[in-house]
Structures are given as C-alpha cells and as structure tokens.
Amino acid sequence: MAGMLRSFYILLFVAASLAANGQGRLKGSVTAGEGPVPFATVGFKDLKTGAVTDEGGQFILQNIPPGKHVLQVSAVGYLTSTQNIVIKPSGTTSVLIRLEPSSSNLGEVVVSGTLRPVTKMESPVPVEVYSPVFFRKNPTPSIFDALQNVNGVRPQLNCNVCNTGDIHINGLEGPYTMVMIDGMPIVSALSTVYGLSGIPNSLVERVEVVKGPASTLYGSEAVGGLINIITKSPATAPILSADVMATSWQEYNADLGWRFKAGTKAQSLLGLNYYNYQDPADHNGDGFTDVTQQHRISIFNKWTFTRKNDRAASLAARYFYEDRWGGQTQWDKQWRGTDSIYGESIYTSRVEVLGQYQLPTVPRLMLQGSFNYHNQNSVYGTTWFLAKQTIAFAQLTWDKEIGKHNLLAGLPFRYTFYDDNTVVTTEKGVNKPEKTFLPGIFVQDEIKLAPAHNLLLGMRYDYNSLHGNILTPRVAYKWSPNYKNVLRLNAGTGYRVVSIFTEDHAALSGAREVVIQSELKPERSWNANINYTKKIPLGNAFLGLDATAFYTHFSNRIMPDYSRPDSILYDNLKGYAISKGFSLNADVAFSFPLKIMAGATLMDVYQKENGVRTRQMLTEQFTGTWSVSYAFKRAGLTVDYTGNIYGPMLLPVQPKDPRPAKSPVWSIQNVQLTKKLGKEWEIYGGVKNLLNFLPPSNSIAHAHDPFDKRPGFNADGSVDPYNMTFDPAYVFAPNQGIRGFLGVRFTKL
C-alpha cells in the first residue's frame, strides 16, 4: 500500500512539472508618444496575474497558461489599453503596448508656465492640464461652467438677477485671474465671463491652469493665476464634430466644428456655439427669474499655414454676441430702463483676432499679436452701463538654448482703450476715456544645474503710462530625483491695474452707488508656493498625488466697503491682505476600468487694517472636488459621478438683515451615463444637482419693491421691522435646482 501511494505522488509531481513546463511567459514594454511609461499596471483580465512596469516601461509576466487571453494595461494620464494576446506553450511572447493620452496626461506638453513648450513633468512651474475628456464628465454649455470641477478654481456668480460672474483661483476674485486664448491676453478685464462663454467646447484642445502670480511673463491681471485656453490645430482636429445637448429646464446648447483644407498650404477650423434659454421660471416664488434668459452665439475660425522648416504661422478670429436678461418674470424689452417693472438686460458684442508668425531667421523669433473689441449695452433697473473696451497686444520673443541655459526674452506692448458712462471715466464732469500704453521687456533663463535640478530666473519691466515703472521678478526651482518624485519651489511678484467694473457687479445693480474715495494705486503682491508631486504604484492601481502650499501678500489691495446699504466704497487698503492655504489633488487609476480624481483646498483669505483682521467676503475656507468614472467595456457604457463641496462664506448683508451673514456648507453633485454607438457616435445623459441644493428663497432682499418706492414696508403693506431695501448681491450658489440632461456627440476623424 505504501509503495502504491509513493508511485501515485511521483506521478502527480511529474504531471504538475509537465503542466508548469507547458506554461508560457509574456515580456514587453509600455510606451507613449514621448517615450516609455513607467509604473503602468499590466494584467490579464481572465487571470489573477499582474505586474507593474519598471522605470524603463518594461515588464515580465510568468507562468501563464497557453492560449488566448485578454491583456489590460493602464496608467495615470493614459487611456486603458485592452488587447488579445496568444501565449505560446513553454516559450516567451513579446509585445509592445502603446498608450494614448487621456485627461490628465503627465507627459502633456504645456506652455503657460514658461512660454516655452515643455512636458508637464519637466516644467519648473506647476501647471495643471485639463482636456475635453475631463470636462465631458460633466458637460456644460461653456468653459466658465466647466471649471467648477477644477480643484481650487470656482466660478462665482456675482448677481442674483443677471447671473454674471468671475473665476476665483485659491480664493482670489476674478480680476486677479488672467484668461488667455492660445497664450494671448484676448480676454480683457471687462469681460472675463463673456470671454469664457461661447468658446465651443469641441474646439478646445486643453485648458492650462497656473495658480499664483505670473506677471513676469504676462503682466497685469496675472496676480492670482492664469487660465490659458488652447484651441485645436486645424491640422489635427476632427474633420467634423457636433455636440448637441438639452436639459429639462429647456436649455439648448450646440457645439459644431468643421476642418477643411484651402489649397496645399492652408488648413482651417471653423466652430460654432449656440446657446438658448428662454423660460422665465420662478420656482422660489420671489417674483424674479431663477436663471437669466440667454440667447448666445459665437463663431470661431482658425487658420494654420504650411511653411519651410516647419515655421509657425496661424491666424484666428472670433465673434461673440449675447442677449441676456433677468428680473421680474413679467419683464420684456419695453420696460428696459424704466422704473415700472425691474429687469437687468445686457447686450454684449465682442470681436477677437489673434495670430502668430515665426520670422524666417536663424534665431528663433516669434511675433504674436491680438486685438479685441468689446461693446456692452447694459441696464440694471434704471441704471445704464454703456462701456467700450479695445485692447491691442503685440509681442516679439527670442528663444535660444546655450549650453545649460534656455534663454527666453520678449518685447511686449499692450494698448488699452476704455470708456463707460460712470465716474470711472469722468473728470470734473467731462467724459475722459482711459487710454493706457504698456510697453515692456522680460528676460527668463532656465538653467540645468544638474540632471535632477533646474533653476528658473526671470525679470520683467513695464512702463504704464498712468502709473509709471513696474518691476516683477520671479524665481523657480525644480528638483526631480526620479520619475516618482518632483519638488518645485516658486516665488515672484504680481501687479494689477484696476478696472472698477470687474471689482463687484453689485455696483451696477441699481441698488448701490459707486463711490471712489481716492485715486486708486496699482495693487502689488508677493507670492511663494511649494509643490510636491508623488507617484505611487499600488499593485493593481496607481496613485498620483499633487500637493501645494501657497502664500500671497498684497499691498494697495482694492477693497469694496458694503457698510452703507445704498453704496459701495472703493479705496486702497491702508494695511495688507493675505491669501494662504494648502491644496491636494489625488488621481487613482486601477487595472480594471475605474478611475478616481479628487481634490481639496484649505484657504485663509483676509485683510488687516488698523490692527483689525477681517475675513474676505464671498470666499470659502475649504473646497473639494471629485470625479469617479467606471467603464463597462463590453457594453460601451461609462458612468461618471462628479461633484464639489464648498465651505461657508461671509455674505453682504444689510444693517438689520434677518438673513444669515454666512452661507451653509453646500454641494453640487451630478451623474452621467455615456453610451458609445460605433466609433463616431455617442449618446449621453444624466442628472445635475442631484441633491437639489438651492440658496435661500429670500436671497434677493426686498424683491417685491425693486425700485425702493415703499422702503420699510412689506409686500402686504405691513411695516418691515428690518427696514430692508432692494439688493441682489446676496449670492453664493446657482439658483438652479435638480434637472435632467440629454445629448449626442458625433466625431469624424
């Protein structure tokens, strides 16, 4: 019996050895356009076998049963690759996997940080990159709305009635954010919100966000940061694209794009955006529209030209028109500017032209130029605001690599013409348009100190025809011992020349008078931030962390004073203002088709004057964003769950105001399903504002008497113990509840 058992075990061992010897091995490498992809997760979907690529993008999988298996490869910043692999018995199978970039590509080429094309990981200035893949997780009718999903960036509504707003970066208001198209300051301070509205999403290649002063390269307005909208190249854009969406609130949006050739040396990209909302809904019962009625059209056309030695040449233009109004629901255009029925009506026309041309010289000389004209005809109750602004910009840059030095020098020039019908352009009762000439020069040197060490030094000098000489230095240092770790230190200064219109839209509501208490001086700021990026392989997942601590000190800060219910007082702060905080972004990609992106920012923004510290109004102390995506590959279905959360903000209230002086913690959450129909079509739909969060129904003070004809009395004629007057400035969140949406996309490459 013992001999039989011994023989059985020997046979079992031999069979197991033969089975093991019959198994195969898979050896390969994972690459992308810019080279190997380290720390990518590699595994078979039908087997419990996996590995992570090394720093050279190489991997080996052992003891694989022979036959056909499904290999899946994923990495942060790239689309997951799935393909069938046939494993040979008792042999080695070799494969080469190429990954395509996705919405958060770590190898993305960026230009906003240094004005020179460089991969995101190599840039000494931290640059966040967002592609249409990211924004499609929560589709919106404009880039302005889409930025709500970016950590530390918040679209802020400034008016309950007209719904115009600005972009906050790390708690700093919209006037501190420079908005550019293709690297040029095409969006003026007067019209940040209009510049971001109407840019067809289908024509956006990516959006680059730099947080912190960038005045050394970009001049005024780039104090809190910059948003650079990079449009697609006519050479690589889809031949035809269309994206049409509607919501249950009767909002309709269409984005169309068409690429065509004109001869052998010119290619063009034509885009159209159309948005329409004409339902004067009043769900909160205050007698006012919850959301402004809008009719908007934008036409964009970009040309690129083929030249010798691949020299650059491009020209683009955009026309934008919008008719928007909000107010009492029975308002129509016959009441515009009268004191019978209250309405805020805004007609906006914009023309933008921008281009670049590389000179036919051996030194790399690039000439860039842009021009924009903005005409605004607005009325807020009985208060008219008529404004025109023209900005002409030209810049010549020289780029040269000498040994360990990457030198960049530029000669920028900017001319601004501004005129309106307010006290801003009035002197001794006579209209005096503001004309500003701003020539300058900047020099930047990026030095390769060692393989892991980069140092960037920069200096800019501007001469402002109204305010004189302005210097803005900058220094940045990057230490990258390996692919997993990058440390960046940045410090610099910023300055901003003030445009009162952008300071507070409440100034034009008709409820408050603008009072400028003294001649306003340019604001100055000093900023320092430290950024650390960490990549962590987790077996069947990959974690990317991006942490930043920031600190900004302001002098001459322009501050609005709301202490009087009938006016806003503007003056330079006699003390100083501080914006400081910490932000963290996390990006997790699993070997199976689950991707999680989340971010949080803690902020402390305040001013100190005469020993008294005051927290900045309409600025949250913490904010968070998230995006969770899961793909059902076989069904061609993707689920996206996105959201944001904001901490309490101080709100402008009247002396005896019964409304809370602080907003609650609030959150907007959305869910979306996307179904692919072949290679060219996809349909998507979902629900926005799942929690149906709404601000208080009494956000518009004294809404029953918008012209203050019976101050101190309620709508029923009883005495108002709070003595409220009309004021729509109490706003912190969109007044749009839960709603469904449905859309369809078509893309022909």
XYZ file of C-alpha atoms in Angstrom, residues 414-696:
283
model
C -0.252 96.499 -24.879
C -2.647 99.347 -25.590
C -5.975 99.612 -23.785
C -8.828 101.976 -24.537
C -11.687 102.029 -22.051
C -14.764 104.228 -21.878
C -18.036 103.998 -19.981
C -20.750 106.252 -18.622
C -19.712 106.032 -14.938
C -17.488 108.107 -12.651
C -14.555 105.891 -13.633
C -14.080 107.788 -16.917
C -15.345 111.183 -15.776
C -13.135 114.067 -14.715
C -14.694 117.308 -13.463
C -17.972 116.399 -15.122
C -16.354 115.763 -18.520
C -16.095 112.323 -20.120
C -12.463 111.259 -20.351
C -11.829 107.748 -21.774
C -8.929 105.879 -20.246
C -6.038 105.185 -22.632
C -3.181 103.073 -21.356
C 0.118 102.354 -23.108
C 2.084 99.465 -21.620
C 5.430 98.691 -23.302
C 7.775 96.308 -21.554
C 10.628 93.835 -21.690
C 11.188 90.499 -19.975
C 14.074 88.041 -19.718
C 13.949 84.468 -18.470
C 16.746 81.948 -18.013
C 16.082 78.286 -17.258
C 19.310 76.674 -16.071
C 20.002 72.935 -15.982
C 22.126 72.831 -12.827
C 22.328 69.022 -12.767
C 20.309 66.090 -14.163
C 17.776 66.407 -11.321
C 17.994 70.160 -10.678
C 16.520 73.061 -12.670
C 16.578 76.762 -11.787
C 14.472 79.431 -13.490
C 15.171 83.155 -13.108
C 13.031 85.885 -14.624
C 12.568 89.654 -14.598
C 10.041 91.926 -16.269
C 9.937 95.701 -16.611
C 6.771 97.530 -17.681
C 6.132 101.208 -18.148
C 2.496 102.055 -17.504
C 1.534 105.409 -18.983
C -0.771 106.052 -15.997
C 1.199 104.525 -13.122
C 4.865 104.619 -14.193
C 7.567 101.970 -13.767
C 6.717 98.446 -12.591
C 9.226 95.621 -11.941
C 8.168 91.990 -11.464
C 10.905 89.413 -10.653
C 10.434 85.656 -10.491
C 12.392 82.571 -9.368
C 11.545 78.871 -9.636
C 13.431 75.724 -8.653
C 12.662 72.096 -9.526
C 14.231 69.001 -8.002
C 13.313 65.659 -9.558
C 15.468 62.792 -8.236
C 13.348 60.255 -10.150
C 10.087 59.868 -12.012
C 8.174 59.241 -8.781
C 9.081 62.493 -7.047
C 9.120 66.140 -8.159
C 9.575 69.117 -5.833
C 9.000 72.680 -7.074
C 9.604 75.995 -5.298
C 8.237 79.196 -6.849
C 8.347 82.823 -5.737
C 7.537 86.043 -7.529
C 5.593 89.259 -7.642
C 2.452 90.379 -9.387
C 0.697 93.647 -10.073
C -2.723 94.693 -11.247
C -4.102 97.909 -12.685
C -7.706 98.280 -11.626
C -10.909 98.246 -13.679
C -13.761 99.146 -11.331
C -16.409 97.287 -13.302
C -14.735 93.993 -12.522
C -14.459 94.698 -8.801
C -18.094 93.999 -7.965
C -21.028 93.527 -10.267
C -23.302 94.629 -7.429
C -22.100 98.145 -8.173
C -24.279 98.082 -11.269
C -27.406 96.503 -9.824
C -29.070 99.885 -9.462
C -29.240 99.329 -5.692
C -25.850 100.780 -4.737
C -23.904 103.836 -5.842
C -20.205 103.549 -6.694
C -18.012 105.869 -4.614
C -14.254 106.077 -5.305
C -12.740 107.590 -2.178
C -9.269 108.397 -3.550
C -7.044 107.907 -6.602
C -6.558 104.161 -6.815
C -2.981 102.838 -6.977
C -1.932 99.578 -8.664
C -2.089 96.547 -6.417
C 1.137 94.683 -5.699
C 1.638 91.144 -4.442
C 4.404 88.804 -3.326
C 3.820 85.097 -3.655
C 5.592 81.892 -2.689
C 4.437 78.321 -3.149
C 5.882 74.849 -2.771
C 4.586 71.976 -4.893
C 5.292 68.268 -4.428
C 4.250 65.550 -6.882
C 4.408 61.878 -5.904
C 3.682 58.763 -7.997
C 2.885 55.579 -6.031
C 2.372 52.168 -7.707
C -0.115 50.055 -5.695
C -0.033 46.669 -7.375
C -3.355 46.703 -9.209
C -3.599 50.501 -9.088
C -1.542 53.639 -9.476
C -1.824 56.704 -7.229
C -0.699 60.193 -8.176
C -0.531 62.928 -5.529
C -0.043 66.644 -6.144
C 0.217 68.889 -3.065
C 0.773 72.659 -2.942
C 1.157 75.151 -0.106
C 0.732 78.796 -1.167
C 1.097 82.247 0.385
C 0.369 85.663 -1.177
C 0.869 89.075 0.472
C -0.931 92.094 -1.047
C -0.286 95.779 -0.686
C -2.531 98.551 -2.075
C -5.353 95.993 -2.215
C -8.554 97.485 -3.672
C -11.336 96.726 -1.216
C -15.121 97.258 -1.556
C -16.896 98.532 1.555
C -20.553 97.401 1.880
C -21.201 99.076 5.248
C -23.667 101.530 3.675
C -26.770 99.860 2.185
C -27.018 102.378 -0.676
C -23.396 102.475 -1.878
C -20.108 100.632 -2.379
C -16.981 102.498 -1.298
C -13.712 101.694 -3.100
C -10.258 102.553 -1.781
C -6.763 101.127 -1.431
C -6.355 99.104 1.745
C -4.264 101.010 4.284
C -2.868 97.765 5.657
C -2.245 94.488 3.860
C -4.121 91.402 2.689
C -3.128 87.738 2.872
C -4.163 84.683 0.880
C -2.672 81.430 2.105
C -3.597 77.791 2.102
C -2.940 74.219 1.062
C -4.321 72.089 -1.767
C -4.092 68.383 -2.549
C -5.043 66.532 -5.741
C -5.229 62.732 -5.900
C -5.563 60.640 -9.045
C -6.131 56.879 -8.788
C -6.226 54.563 -11.808
C -6.931 50.856 -11.298
C -6.035 47.924 -13.539
C -9.784 47.467 -14.048
C -11.653 50.413 -15.687
C -12.166 52.531 -12.554
C -10.664 55.996 -12.239
C -10.979 58.382 -9.282
C -9.885 62.015 -9.209
C -10.337 64.106 -6.075
C -9.024 67.369 -4.698
C -9.343 69.601 -1.658
C -8.187 73.137 -0.868
C -7.991 74.836 2.536
C -7.785 78.648 2.411
C -7.367 81.567 4.775
C -8.017 84.840 2.925
C -8.192 88.046 4.963
C -7.112 91.680 5.215
C -5.662 93.567 8.149
C -6.085 97.315 8.621
C -5.522 99.382 11.775
C -4.828 96.191 13.697
C -8.218 94.686 12.772
C -8.293 91.406 10.862
C -11.289 90.832 8.548
C -12.041 87.693 6.599
C -12.664 88.277 2.891
C -16.315 88.198 1.850
C -17.658 85.597 -0.606
C -14.630 83.344 -0.066
C -14.940 79.810 1.259
C -12.426 78.406 3.755
C -12.420 74.971 2.175
C -13.497 73.434 -1.101
C -13.404 69.962 -2.587
C -13.993 68.367 -5.991
C -14.228 64.774 -7.168
C -14.814 62.622 -10.208
C -15.436 58.865 -10.242
C -15.593 57.073 -13.597
C -16.227 53.429 -14.395
C -16.335 51.911 -17.879
C -18.283 48.807 -18.872
C -16.129 47.944 -21.880
C -18.277 45.252 -23.463
C -21.419 47.368 -23.252
C -19.617 50.513 -24.408
C -21.035 52.304 -21.356
C -19.313 54.762 -18.992
C -20.657 56.084 -15.680
C -19.360 59.418 -14.317
C -20.138 60.762 -10.862
C -18.834 64.303 -10.280
C -19.297 66.872 -7.576
C -17.957 69.711 -5.489
C -18.388 70.957 -1.950
C -17.844 74.453 -0.551
C -17.417 75.720 2.969
C -19.250 78.702 4.479
C -18.688 82.191 3.019
C -19.329 85.609 4.518
C -22.156 87.331 2.627
C -23.007 91.035 2.116
C -25.938 91.827 4.416
C -27.780 95.000 5.392
C -27.578 96.536 8.911
C -30.710 94.779 10.315
C -30.716 91.912 7.829
C -32.602 88.806 9.070
C -30.729 86.614 6.573
C -27.678 84.667 7.817
C -24.402 86.541 7.331
C -22.723 83.245 6.483
C -23.630 80.679 3.835
C -24.070 76.993 4.741
C -21.833 74.166 3.553
C -23.206 73.305 0.120
C -22.570 70.790 -2.624
C -23.479 70.296 -6.278
C -23.372 66.655 -7.446
C -24.018 65.135 -10.861
C -24.236 61.724 -12.505
C -23.912 60.857 -16.200
C -24.178 57.789 -18.428
C -22.387 57.750 -21.787
C -23.047 55.102 -24.432
C -20.802 54.663 -27.465
C -22.554 53.849 -30.737
C -19.751 52.721 -33.012
C -16.629 54.816 -33.472
C -18.262 58.114 -34.395
C -21.414 58.465 -32.298
C -22.123 58.575 -28.604
C -25.166 59.496 -26.577
C -25.048 60.811 -23.012
C -27.493 61.837 -20.333
C -27.895 62.205 -16.622
C -28.934 64.384 -13.724
C -27.362 67.615 -12.483
C -27.620 68.889 -8.901
C -28.712 65.505 -7.539
C -29.226 66.917 -4.036
C -31.401 69.734 -5.423
C -29.429 72.315 -3.418
C -30.786 75.857 -3.675
C -29.828 79.109 -1.929
C -32.454 80.743 0.342
